[in-house]
Coordinates of C-alpha atoms in Angstrom, one line a residue:
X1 CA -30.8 -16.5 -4.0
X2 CA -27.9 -18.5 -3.9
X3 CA -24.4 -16.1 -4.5
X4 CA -21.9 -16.6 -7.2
X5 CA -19.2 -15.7 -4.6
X6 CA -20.5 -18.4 -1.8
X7 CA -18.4 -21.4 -3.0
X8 CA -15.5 -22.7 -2.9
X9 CA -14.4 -19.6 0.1
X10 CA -12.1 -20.4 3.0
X11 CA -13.5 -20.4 6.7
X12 CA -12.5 -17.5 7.5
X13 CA -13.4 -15.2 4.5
X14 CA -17.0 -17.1 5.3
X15 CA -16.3 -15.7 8.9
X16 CA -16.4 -12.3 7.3
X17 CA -19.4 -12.5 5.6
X18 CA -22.8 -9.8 6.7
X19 CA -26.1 -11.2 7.5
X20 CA -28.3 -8.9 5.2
X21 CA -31.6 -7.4 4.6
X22 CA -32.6 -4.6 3.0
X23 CA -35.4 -2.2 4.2
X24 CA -36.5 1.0 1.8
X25 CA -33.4 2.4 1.1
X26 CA -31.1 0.8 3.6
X27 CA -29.1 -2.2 3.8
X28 CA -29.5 -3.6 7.1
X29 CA -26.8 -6.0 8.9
X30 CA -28.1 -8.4 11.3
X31 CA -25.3 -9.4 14.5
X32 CA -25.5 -12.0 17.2
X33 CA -23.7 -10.0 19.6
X34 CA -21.1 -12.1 22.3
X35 CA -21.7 -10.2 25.3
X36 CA -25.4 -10.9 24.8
X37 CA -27.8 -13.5 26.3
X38 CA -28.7 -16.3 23.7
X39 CA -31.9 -15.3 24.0
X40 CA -31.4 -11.7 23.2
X41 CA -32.4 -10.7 19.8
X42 CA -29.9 -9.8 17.0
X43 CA -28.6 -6.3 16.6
X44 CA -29.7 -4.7 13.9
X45 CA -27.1 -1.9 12.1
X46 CA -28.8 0.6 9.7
X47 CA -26.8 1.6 6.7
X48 CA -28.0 4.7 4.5
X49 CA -25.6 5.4 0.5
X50 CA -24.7 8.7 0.4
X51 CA -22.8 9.4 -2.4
X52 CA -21.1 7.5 -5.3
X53 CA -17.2 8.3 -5.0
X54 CA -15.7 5.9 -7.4
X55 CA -16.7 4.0 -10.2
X56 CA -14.6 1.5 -12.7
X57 CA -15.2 -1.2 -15.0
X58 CA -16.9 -3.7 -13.2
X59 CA -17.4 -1.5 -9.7
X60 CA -18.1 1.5 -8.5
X61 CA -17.1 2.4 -4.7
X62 CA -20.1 4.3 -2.5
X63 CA -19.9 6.3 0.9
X64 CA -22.9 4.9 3.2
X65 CA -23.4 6.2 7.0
X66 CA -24.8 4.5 10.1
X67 CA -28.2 5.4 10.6
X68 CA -28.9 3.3 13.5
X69 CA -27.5 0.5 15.7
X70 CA -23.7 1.3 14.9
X71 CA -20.5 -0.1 17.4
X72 CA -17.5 1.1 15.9
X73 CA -18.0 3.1 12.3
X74 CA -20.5 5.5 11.7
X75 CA -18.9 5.8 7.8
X76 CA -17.8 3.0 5.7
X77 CA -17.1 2.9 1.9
X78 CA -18.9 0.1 -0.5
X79 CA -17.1 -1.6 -3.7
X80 CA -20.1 -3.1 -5.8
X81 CA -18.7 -5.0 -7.8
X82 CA -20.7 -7.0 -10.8
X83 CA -19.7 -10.8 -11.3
X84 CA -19.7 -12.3 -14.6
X85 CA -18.5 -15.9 -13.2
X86 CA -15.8 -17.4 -14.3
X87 CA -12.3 -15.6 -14.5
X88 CA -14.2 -12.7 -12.7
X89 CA -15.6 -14.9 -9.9
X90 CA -12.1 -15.8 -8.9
X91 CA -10.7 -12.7 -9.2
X92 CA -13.3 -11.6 -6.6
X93 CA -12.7 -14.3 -4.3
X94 CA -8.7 -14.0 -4.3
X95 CA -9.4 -10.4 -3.8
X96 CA -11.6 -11.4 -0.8
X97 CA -9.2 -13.9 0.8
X98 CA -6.3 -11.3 0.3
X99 CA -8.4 -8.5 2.0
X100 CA -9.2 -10.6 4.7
X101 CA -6.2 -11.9 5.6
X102 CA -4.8 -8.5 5.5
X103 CA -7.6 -7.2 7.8
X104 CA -5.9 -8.7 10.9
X105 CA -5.2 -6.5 13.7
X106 CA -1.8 -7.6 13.4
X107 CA -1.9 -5.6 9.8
X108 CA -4.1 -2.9 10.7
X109 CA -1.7 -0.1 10.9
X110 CA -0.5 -0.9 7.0
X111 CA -4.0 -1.8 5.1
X112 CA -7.2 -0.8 4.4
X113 CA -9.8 -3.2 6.9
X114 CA -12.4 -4.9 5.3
X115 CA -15.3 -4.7 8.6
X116 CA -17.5 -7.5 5.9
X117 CA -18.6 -8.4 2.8
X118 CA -22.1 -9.6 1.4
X119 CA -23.1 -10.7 -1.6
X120 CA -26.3 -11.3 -4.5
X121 CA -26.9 -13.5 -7.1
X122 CA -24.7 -11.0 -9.3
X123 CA -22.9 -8.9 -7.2
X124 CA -20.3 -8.8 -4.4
X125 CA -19.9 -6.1 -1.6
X126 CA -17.3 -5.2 0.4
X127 CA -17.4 -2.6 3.1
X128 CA -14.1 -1.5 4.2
X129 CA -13.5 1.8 6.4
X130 CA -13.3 4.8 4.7
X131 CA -10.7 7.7 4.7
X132 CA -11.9 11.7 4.4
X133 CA -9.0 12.6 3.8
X134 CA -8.5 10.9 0.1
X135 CA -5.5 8.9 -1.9
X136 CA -1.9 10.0 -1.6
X137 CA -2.5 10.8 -5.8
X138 CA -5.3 13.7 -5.0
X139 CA -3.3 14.7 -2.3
X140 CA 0.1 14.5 -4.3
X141 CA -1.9 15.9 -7.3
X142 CA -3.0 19.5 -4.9
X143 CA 0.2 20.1 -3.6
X144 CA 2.0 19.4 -6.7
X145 CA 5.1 17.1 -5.3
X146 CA 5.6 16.5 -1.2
X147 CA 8.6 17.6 0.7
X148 CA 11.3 14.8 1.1
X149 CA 10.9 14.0 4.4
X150 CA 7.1 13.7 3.8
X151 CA 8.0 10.8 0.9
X152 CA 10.3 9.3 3.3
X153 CA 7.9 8.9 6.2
X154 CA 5.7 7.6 3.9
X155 CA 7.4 5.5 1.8
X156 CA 8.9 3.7 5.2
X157 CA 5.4 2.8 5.9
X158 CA 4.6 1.5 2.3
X159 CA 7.7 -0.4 3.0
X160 CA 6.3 -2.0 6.4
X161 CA 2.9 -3.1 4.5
X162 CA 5.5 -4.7 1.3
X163 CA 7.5 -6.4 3.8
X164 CA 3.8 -8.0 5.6
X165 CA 2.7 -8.9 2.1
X166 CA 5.3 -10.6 0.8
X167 CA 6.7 -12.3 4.2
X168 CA 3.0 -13.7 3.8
X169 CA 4.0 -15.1 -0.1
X170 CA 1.6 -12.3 -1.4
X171 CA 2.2 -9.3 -3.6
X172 CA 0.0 -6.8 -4.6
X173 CA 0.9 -6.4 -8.4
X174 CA -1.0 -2.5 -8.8
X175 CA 0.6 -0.4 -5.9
X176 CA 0.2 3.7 -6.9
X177 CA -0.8 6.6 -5.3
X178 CA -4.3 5.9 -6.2
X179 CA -4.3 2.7 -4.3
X180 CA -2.8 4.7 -1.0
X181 CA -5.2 5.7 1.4
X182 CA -4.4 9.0 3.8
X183 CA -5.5 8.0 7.4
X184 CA -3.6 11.4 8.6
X185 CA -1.2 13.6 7.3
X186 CA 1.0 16.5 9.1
X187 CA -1.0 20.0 9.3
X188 CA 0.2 23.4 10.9
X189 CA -2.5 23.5 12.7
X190 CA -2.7 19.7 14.2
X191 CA -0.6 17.6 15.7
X192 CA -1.5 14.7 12.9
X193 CA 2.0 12.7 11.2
X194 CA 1.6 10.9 8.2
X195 CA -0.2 7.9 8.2
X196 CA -1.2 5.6 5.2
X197 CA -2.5 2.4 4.2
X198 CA -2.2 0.2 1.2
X199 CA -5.5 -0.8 -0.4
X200 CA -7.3 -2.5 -3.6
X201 CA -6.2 -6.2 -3.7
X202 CA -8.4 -6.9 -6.6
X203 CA -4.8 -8.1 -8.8
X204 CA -3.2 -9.7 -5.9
X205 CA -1.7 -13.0 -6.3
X206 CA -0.5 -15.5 -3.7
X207 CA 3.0 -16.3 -4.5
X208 CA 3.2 -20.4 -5.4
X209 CA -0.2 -20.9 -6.0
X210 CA 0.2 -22.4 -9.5
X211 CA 2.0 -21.3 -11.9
X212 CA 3.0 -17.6 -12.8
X213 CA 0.8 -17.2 -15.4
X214 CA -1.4 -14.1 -16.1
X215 CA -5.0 -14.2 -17.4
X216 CA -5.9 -10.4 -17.0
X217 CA -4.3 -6.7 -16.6
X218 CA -1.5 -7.3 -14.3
X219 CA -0.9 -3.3 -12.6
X220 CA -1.6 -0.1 -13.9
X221 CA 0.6 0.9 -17.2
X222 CA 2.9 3.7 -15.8
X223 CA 3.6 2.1 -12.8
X224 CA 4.0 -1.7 -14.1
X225 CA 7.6 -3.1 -14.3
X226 CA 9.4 -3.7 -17.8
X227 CA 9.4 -7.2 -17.6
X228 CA 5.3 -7.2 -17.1
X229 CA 4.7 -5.9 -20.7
X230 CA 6.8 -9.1 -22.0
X231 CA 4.3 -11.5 -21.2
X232 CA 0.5 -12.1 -22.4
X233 CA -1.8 -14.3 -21.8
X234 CA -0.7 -17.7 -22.5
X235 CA 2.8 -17.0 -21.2
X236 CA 4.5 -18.0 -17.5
X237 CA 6.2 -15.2 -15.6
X238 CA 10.0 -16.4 -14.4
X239 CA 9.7 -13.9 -11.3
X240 CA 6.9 -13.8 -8.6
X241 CA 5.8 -10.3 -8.9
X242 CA 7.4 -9.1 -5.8
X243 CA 10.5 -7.4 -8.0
X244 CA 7.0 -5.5 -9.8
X245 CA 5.3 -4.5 -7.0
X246 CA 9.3 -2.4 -5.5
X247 CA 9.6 -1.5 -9.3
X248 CA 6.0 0.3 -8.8
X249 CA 7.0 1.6 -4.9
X250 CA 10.1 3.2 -6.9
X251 CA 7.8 5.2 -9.7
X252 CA 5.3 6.0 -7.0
X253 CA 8.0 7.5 -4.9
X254 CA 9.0 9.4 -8.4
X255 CA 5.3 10.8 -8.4
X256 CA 5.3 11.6 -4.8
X257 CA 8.7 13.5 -5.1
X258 CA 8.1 15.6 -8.5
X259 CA 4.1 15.6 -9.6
X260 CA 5.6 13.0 -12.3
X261 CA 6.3 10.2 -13.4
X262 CA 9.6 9.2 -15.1
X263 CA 8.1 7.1 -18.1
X264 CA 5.0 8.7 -20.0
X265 CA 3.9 5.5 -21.8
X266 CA 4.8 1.6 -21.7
X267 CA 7.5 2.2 -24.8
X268 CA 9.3 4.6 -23.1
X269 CA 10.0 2.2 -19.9
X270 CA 10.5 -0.3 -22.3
X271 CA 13.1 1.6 -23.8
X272 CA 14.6 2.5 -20.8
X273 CA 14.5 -1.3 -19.9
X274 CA 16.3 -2.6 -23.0
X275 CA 18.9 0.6 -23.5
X276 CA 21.8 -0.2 -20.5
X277 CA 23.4 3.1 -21.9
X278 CA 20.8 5.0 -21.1
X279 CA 21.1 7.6 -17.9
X280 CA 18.7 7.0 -15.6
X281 CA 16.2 10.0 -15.3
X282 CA 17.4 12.1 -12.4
X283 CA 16.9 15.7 -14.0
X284 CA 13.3 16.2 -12.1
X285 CA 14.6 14.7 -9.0
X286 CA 17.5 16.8 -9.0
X287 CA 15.3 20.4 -9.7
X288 CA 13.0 19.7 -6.8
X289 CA 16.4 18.9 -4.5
X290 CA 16.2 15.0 -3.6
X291 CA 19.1 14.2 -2.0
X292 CA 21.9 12.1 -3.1
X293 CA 20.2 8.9 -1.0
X294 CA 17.0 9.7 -2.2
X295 CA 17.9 9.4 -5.8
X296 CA 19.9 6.3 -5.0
X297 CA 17.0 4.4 -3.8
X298 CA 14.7 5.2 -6.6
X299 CA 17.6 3.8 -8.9
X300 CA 18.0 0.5 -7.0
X301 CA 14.1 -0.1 -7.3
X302 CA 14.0 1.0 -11.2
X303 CA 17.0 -1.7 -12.1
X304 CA 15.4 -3.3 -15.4
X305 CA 16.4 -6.6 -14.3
X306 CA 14.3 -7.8 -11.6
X307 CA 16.5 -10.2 -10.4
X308 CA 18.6 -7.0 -9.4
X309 CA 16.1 -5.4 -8.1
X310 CA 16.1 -4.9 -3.4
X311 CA 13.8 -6.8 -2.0
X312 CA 11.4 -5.1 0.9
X313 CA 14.6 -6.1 3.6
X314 CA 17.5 -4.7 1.9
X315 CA 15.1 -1.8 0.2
X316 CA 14.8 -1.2 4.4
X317 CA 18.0 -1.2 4.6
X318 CA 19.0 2.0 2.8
X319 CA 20.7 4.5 4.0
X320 CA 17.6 6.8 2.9
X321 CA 15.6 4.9 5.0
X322 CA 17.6 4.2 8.0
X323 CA 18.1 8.0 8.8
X324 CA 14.6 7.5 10.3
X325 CA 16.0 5.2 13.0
X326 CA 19.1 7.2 14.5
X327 CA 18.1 5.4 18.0
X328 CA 18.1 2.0 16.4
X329 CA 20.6 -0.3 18.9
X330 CA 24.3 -0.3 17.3
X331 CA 24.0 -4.4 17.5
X332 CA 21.3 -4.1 15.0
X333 CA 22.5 -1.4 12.7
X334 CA 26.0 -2.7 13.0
X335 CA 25.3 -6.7 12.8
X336 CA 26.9 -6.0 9.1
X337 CA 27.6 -3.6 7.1
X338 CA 24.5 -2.0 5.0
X339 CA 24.9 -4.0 1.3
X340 CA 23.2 -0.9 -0.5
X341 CA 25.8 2.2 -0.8
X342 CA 25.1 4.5 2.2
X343 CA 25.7 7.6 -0.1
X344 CA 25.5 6.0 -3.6
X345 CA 23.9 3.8 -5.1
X346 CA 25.2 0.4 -6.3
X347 CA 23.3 1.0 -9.5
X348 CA 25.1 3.5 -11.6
X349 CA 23.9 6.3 -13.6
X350 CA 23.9 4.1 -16.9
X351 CA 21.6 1.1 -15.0
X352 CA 24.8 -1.4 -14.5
X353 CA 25.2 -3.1 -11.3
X354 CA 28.3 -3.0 -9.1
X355 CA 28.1 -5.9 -6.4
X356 CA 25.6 -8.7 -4.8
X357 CA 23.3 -7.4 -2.0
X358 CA 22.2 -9.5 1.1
X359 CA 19.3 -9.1 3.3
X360 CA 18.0 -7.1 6.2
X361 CA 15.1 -5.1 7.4
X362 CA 12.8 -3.6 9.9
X363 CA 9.3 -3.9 9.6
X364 CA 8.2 -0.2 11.3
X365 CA 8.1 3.6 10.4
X366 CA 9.0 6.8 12.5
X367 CA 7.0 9.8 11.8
X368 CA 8.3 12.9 12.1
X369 CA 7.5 14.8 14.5
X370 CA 5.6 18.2 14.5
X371 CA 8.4 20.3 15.9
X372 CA 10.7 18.7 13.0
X373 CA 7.4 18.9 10.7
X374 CA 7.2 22.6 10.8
X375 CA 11.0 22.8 11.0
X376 CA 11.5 20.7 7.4
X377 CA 8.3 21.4 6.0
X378 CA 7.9 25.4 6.2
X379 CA 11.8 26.4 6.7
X380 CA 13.9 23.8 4.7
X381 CA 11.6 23.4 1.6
X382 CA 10.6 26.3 -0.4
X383 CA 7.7 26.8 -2.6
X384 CA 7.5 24.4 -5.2
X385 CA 8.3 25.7 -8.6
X386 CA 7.3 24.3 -12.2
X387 CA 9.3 21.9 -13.1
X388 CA 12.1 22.3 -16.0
X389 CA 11.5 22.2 -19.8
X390 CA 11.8 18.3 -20.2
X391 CA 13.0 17.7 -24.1
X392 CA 13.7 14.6 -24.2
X393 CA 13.0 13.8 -20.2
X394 CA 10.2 11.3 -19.4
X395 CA 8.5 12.9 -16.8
X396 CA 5.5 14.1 -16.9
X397 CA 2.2 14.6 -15.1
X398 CA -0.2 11.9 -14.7
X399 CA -3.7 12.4 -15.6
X400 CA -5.5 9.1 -14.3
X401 CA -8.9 8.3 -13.4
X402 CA -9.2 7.0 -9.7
X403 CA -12.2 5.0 -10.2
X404 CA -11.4 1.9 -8.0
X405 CA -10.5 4.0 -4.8
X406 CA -12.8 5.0 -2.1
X407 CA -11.6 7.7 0.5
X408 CA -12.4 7.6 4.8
X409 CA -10.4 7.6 8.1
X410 CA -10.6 7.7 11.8
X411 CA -8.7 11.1 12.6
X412 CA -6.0 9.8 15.1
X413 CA -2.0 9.8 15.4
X414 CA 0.3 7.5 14.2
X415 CA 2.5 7.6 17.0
X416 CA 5.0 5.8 18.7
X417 CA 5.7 5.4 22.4
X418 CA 8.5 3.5 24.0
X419 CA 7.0 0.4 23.4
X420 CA 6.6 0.5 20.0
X421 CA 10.4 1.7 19.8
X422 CA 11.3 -1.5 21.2
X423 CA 9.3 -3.8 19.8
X424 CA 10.6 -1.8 16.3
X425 CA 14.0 -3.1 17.1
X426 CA 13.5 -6.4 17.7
X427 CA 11.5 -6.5 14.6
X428 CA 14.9 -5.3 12.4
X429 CA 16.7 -7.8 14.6
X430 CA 14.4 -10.7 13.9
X431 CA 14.4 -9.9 9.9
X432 CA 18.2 -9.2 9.7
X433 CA 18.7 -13.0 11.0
X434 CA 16.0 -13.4 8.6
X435 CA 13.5 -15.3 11.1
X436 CA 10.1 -15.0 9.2
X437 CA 8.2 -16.9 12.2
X438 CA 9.8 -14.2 14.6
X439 CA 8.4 -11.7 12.5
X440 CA 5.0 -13.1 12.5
X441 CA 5.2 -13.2 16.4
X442 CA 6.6 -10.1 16.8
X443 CA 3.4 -8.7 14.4
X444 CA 0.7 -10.3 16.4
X445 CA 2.5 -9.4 20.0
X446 CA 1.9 -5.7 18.9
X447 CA -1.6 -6.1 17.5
X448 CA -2.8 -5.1 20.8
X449 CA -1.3 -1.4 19.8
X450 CA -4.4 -1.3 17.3
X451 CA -7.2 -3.4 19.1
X452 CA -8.8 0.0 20.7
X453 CA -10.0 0.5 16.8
X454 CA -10.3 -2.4 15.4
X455 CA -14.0 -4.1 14.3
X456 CA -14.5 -7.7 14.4
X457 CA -17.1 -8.8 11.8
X458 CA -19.3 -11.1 13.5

């Protein structure tokens, strides 16, 4: 039967599309292999479900394994998702063609990789890799708050997969801790760093194509930007989303730091939003010890204006993010002076801005290593405590349903070797002088970094 999904899709989300059958109980993917005679027959791959592991509205997310005739997963995760046509069908497909494009190998060190996608008369499926070790919220949720350093590692590398996005003219519009997938995170016992990748691109929107204007839920409520609950459904948005999705980065990194978030419900970010005299809401931060740049940096991404708000460069260019780059070349670091305040922020306590902001970035992360791991993470932060009495404070503990995210990795390092380094630098070079087609080449001249695990769809 002919799919819902099957029109109107660019060549290369076709590319990406599975030959199917299905036999008993498994779904069964039929490849013409390259290295193969023309005459050979098609390589079957066997897929068995497993498990449910996530359900929402219209999807739930299942675990399958490789029973037979596998190349380069032996797990994947499943999104079935139910289309209604209509708004839903073109949800689906923009969610397809963003997956896909972010699926590159180029990309593959920042998102979650689609390895294909098939489809029914009524519903779509997309198998993407799968991560055992969960979303940053479960993870966040067990250890009640991270260490600094931890956030900072990881929030460089949220950063990195922004920066591709919106260099691209995409944002995300829902980025949370439930959308973050763990691909490895430091352990006593290992020699893993933090690793994570940015998934769910059922709400993201190319930027400039047509107008602004939002149809459906844009983001999840306690991490959506103050100017998103201003609009409705008939109404044009003046900004592109991209000052929403470092408004969400900043409450995820809140969450990540404290167990919390600063606003409990839409009103009180609202309130927040509207109230310039209001002190921004450092009291958690400051019990669980974020430094001085730590606190800055989650000010300059909760400014209520979005127009004030960094953009992925300058958000790179932080002083709380630069101390992961003490080797970075002084003609890069140096160029100009950093335009966000290397020890305070140029948002104040009471949300008012002092000063204009220019850009630059790097587009790479440095994970700590496990000598400094152990060092930070065992000896510099003690046990986390409850958190203080919080009156009037905002913060509070979320309690959210993570029905739209499937968990899987490949256990392997995110590690950096000389190379890497270097090509890191010319990166921040390339963006400070704000080259966007040297960033793209600079991207695919280090895909080759993650070709040894990448899967082509054939």
């Amino acid at each position: 039967m002919q799919s819902l999904i099957d029109e109107n899709l660019s060549e290369i989300v076709r590319d990406y599309k599975l030959i199917t059958r299905y036999e008993d109980n498994l779904t069964v993917h039929l490849y013409n292999d390259p290295d193969t005679p023309p005459s050979a027959p098609q390589r079957r791959e066997r897929w068995r479900k497993i498990r449910i592991i996530g359900r929402g509205g219209q999807s739930e997310v299942v675990l399958e394994t490789c029973v037979d005739g596998g190349r380069h997963f032996t797990e994947r995760a499943v999104k079935k998702i139910r289309l209604q046509g209509g708004d839903s069908k073109r949800r689906y497909e923009s969610e397809l063609g963003a997956i896909v494009k972010f699926s590159h190998d180029r990309y593959s060190k920042y998102f979650v990789k689609l390895l294909g996608w098939f489809a029914s008369s009524t519903k779509l499926y997309m198998a993407m890799e799968y991560f055992p070790a969960g979303d940053l919220y479960s993870y966040v949720r067990k250890h009640e708050g991270l260490p600094e350093e931890d956030c900072r590692q990881i929030t460089c590398q949220l950063l990195s997969a922004i920066a591709a996005m919106h260099t691209e003219g995409f944002a995300h519009r829902d980025i949370k801790p439930q959308n973050i997938l763990i691909q490895s995170h430091p352990h006593p016992d290992t020699q893993d760093s933090w690793w994570v990748k940015l998934g769910d691109f059922g709400i993201s929107k190319k930027i400039g194509a047509g107008p602004n204007v939002t149809t459906s839920s844009v983001g999840t409520m306690l991490y959506m930007a103050p100017e998103l609950f201003h609009i409705n459904c008939s109404e044009t948005l003046t900004s592109d989303y991209r000052e929403a999705d470092l408004w969400s980065l900043g409450i995820t990194i809140f969450f990540i730091l404290t167990n919390a978030v600063p606003f409990q419900i839409p009103a009180s970010t609202m309130k927040f939003a509207q109230n310039s005299g209001k002190p921004f809401p450092r009291t958690l931060l400051e019990h669980y010890g974020v430094t001085e740049d730590g606190q800055a940096f989650i000010r300059e991404t909760l400014r209520p204006e979005p127009g004030t708000r960094p953009n992925f460069a300058m958000a790179m260019d932080h002083a709380w993010i630069q101390a992961l780059f003490p080797s970075a070349p002084a003609s890069i670091t140096q160029s100009r002076p950093s335009t966000i305040s290397s020890r305070r922020s140029s948002m104040s306590d009471d949300g008012s801005t002092q000063g204009n902001t220019t850009e630059i970035s790097t587009l790479s992360s440095q994970p700590v290593s496990q000598e400094q791991y152990d060092e930070r993470h065992y000896a510099s932060n003690p046990p986390r405590q409850q958190g203080p009495s919080q009156g009037n404070f905002e913060a509070v503990t979320v309690n959210e349903a993570t029905a739209d995210v499937y968990t899987g990795t490949h256990n392997r390092l995110f590690a950096e070797n000389e190379s890497e380094r270097l090509l890191n630098g010319r990166l921040h070079g390339a963006t400070v002088r704000g080259c966007v087609d040297g960033v793209k080449m600079l991207l695919d001249q280090g895909a080759w970094q993650c070709r040894s695990n990448a899967a082509f769809v054939r």
